[in-house]
């Protein structure tokens, strides 16, 4: 896919599918701020070699120990 920026901020998301970004290898930015995400699968961002910006601000996170 040619998607480079994904903005899912402020959507009250509570979880994300494990392979959500798997087919989007060109992603540079992912904005997930201001949701209700509590945990994320460690493999969610694997393979995103072009990713330079990830916003998780404002979530109820338990993923600080990655």
Short mmCIF file of C-alpha atoms in Angstrom, two decimals:
data_model
loop_
_atom_site.label_atom_id
_atom_site.label_comp_id
_atom_site.label_asym_id
_atom_site.label_seq_id
_atom_site.Cartn_x
_atom_site.Cartn_y
_atom_site.Cartn_z
CA UNK A 1 0.00 0.00 0.00
CA UNK A 2 1.05 3.61 -0.51
CA UNK A 3 -0.29 4.86 2.82
CA UNK A 4 2.34 6.99 4.57
CA UNK A 5 0.38 8.60 7.43
CA UNK A 6 -2.34 7.02 9.56
CA UNK A 7 -4.22 9.23 12.01
CA UNK A 8 -6.53 7.28 14.31
CA UNK A 9 -6.30 9.80 17.14
CA UNK A 10 -9.30 10.76 19.28
CA UNK A 11 -11.46 7.80 18.26
CA UNK A 12 -12.03 6.12 21.65
CA UNK A 13 -10.18 3.02 20.42
CA UNK A 14 -9.64 0.41 23.11
CA UNK A 15 -7.64 -2.14 21.10
CA UNK A 16 -6.02 -2.68 17.73
CA UNK A 17 -5.86 -5.88 15.67
CA UNK A 18 -2.43 -7.54 15.84
CA UNK A 19 -1.79 -7.32 12.09
CA UNK A 20 -3.41 -3.92 11.45
CA UNK A 21 -0.36 -2.34 9.78
CA UNK A 22 1.14 -5.49 8.25
CA UNK A 23 0.33 -4.60 4.63
CA UNK A 24 1.31 -0.93 4.98
CA UNK A 25 5.10 -1.05 4.67
CA UNK A 26 5.43 2.63 3.64
CA UNK A 27 3.98 4.12 6.82
CA UNK A 28 6.07 7.01 8.15
CA UNK A 29 3.68 8.31 10.84
CA UNK A 30 1.10 6.67 13.08
CA UNK A 31 -1.03 8.85 15.33
CA UNK A 32 -2.92 6.93 18.00
CA UNK A 33 -3.08 9.65 20.65
CA UNK A 34 -6.10 10.41 22.81
CA UNK A 35 -7.72 6.99 22.63
CA UNK A 36 -8.33 4.43 25.36
CA UNK A 37 -5.66 1.93 24.39
CA UNK A 38 -4.51 -0.10 27.38
CA UNK A 39 -2.09 -2.47 25.70
CA UNK A 40 -0.64 -3.13 22.28
CA UNK A 41 0.76 -6.33 20.87
CA UNK A 42 4.55 -6.14 20.57
CA UNK A 43 4.35 -7.26 16.94
CA UNK A 44 1.95 -4.49 15.89
CA UNK A 45 4.74 -2.29 14.47
CA UNK A 46 7.15 -4.99 13.26
CA UNK A 47 8.28 -4.56 9.67
CA UNK A 48 7.49 -0.83 9.55
CA UNK A 49 11.03 0.16 8.67
CA UNK A 50 10.04 3.64 7.46
CA UNK A 51 8.18 4.55 10.66
CA UNK A 52 9.71 7.71 12.14
CA UNK A 53 6.84 9.07 14.28
CA UNK A 54 4.51 7.27 16.67
CA UNK A 55 2.10 9.18 18.92
CA UNK A 56 0.57 7.23 21.81
CA UNK A 57 0.00 10.25 24.05
CA UNK A 58 -3.16 10.34 26.15
CA UNK A 59 -3.87 6.59 26.31
CA UNK A 60 -4.31 4.32 29.33
CA UNK A 61 -1.17 2.44 28.48
CA UNK A 62 0.58 -0.56 29.94
CA UNK A 63 3.17 -0.75 27.17
CA UNK A 64 5.89 1.41 28.70
CA UNK A 65 8.15 -1.60 29.23
CA UNK A 66 8.71 -2.48 25.57
#
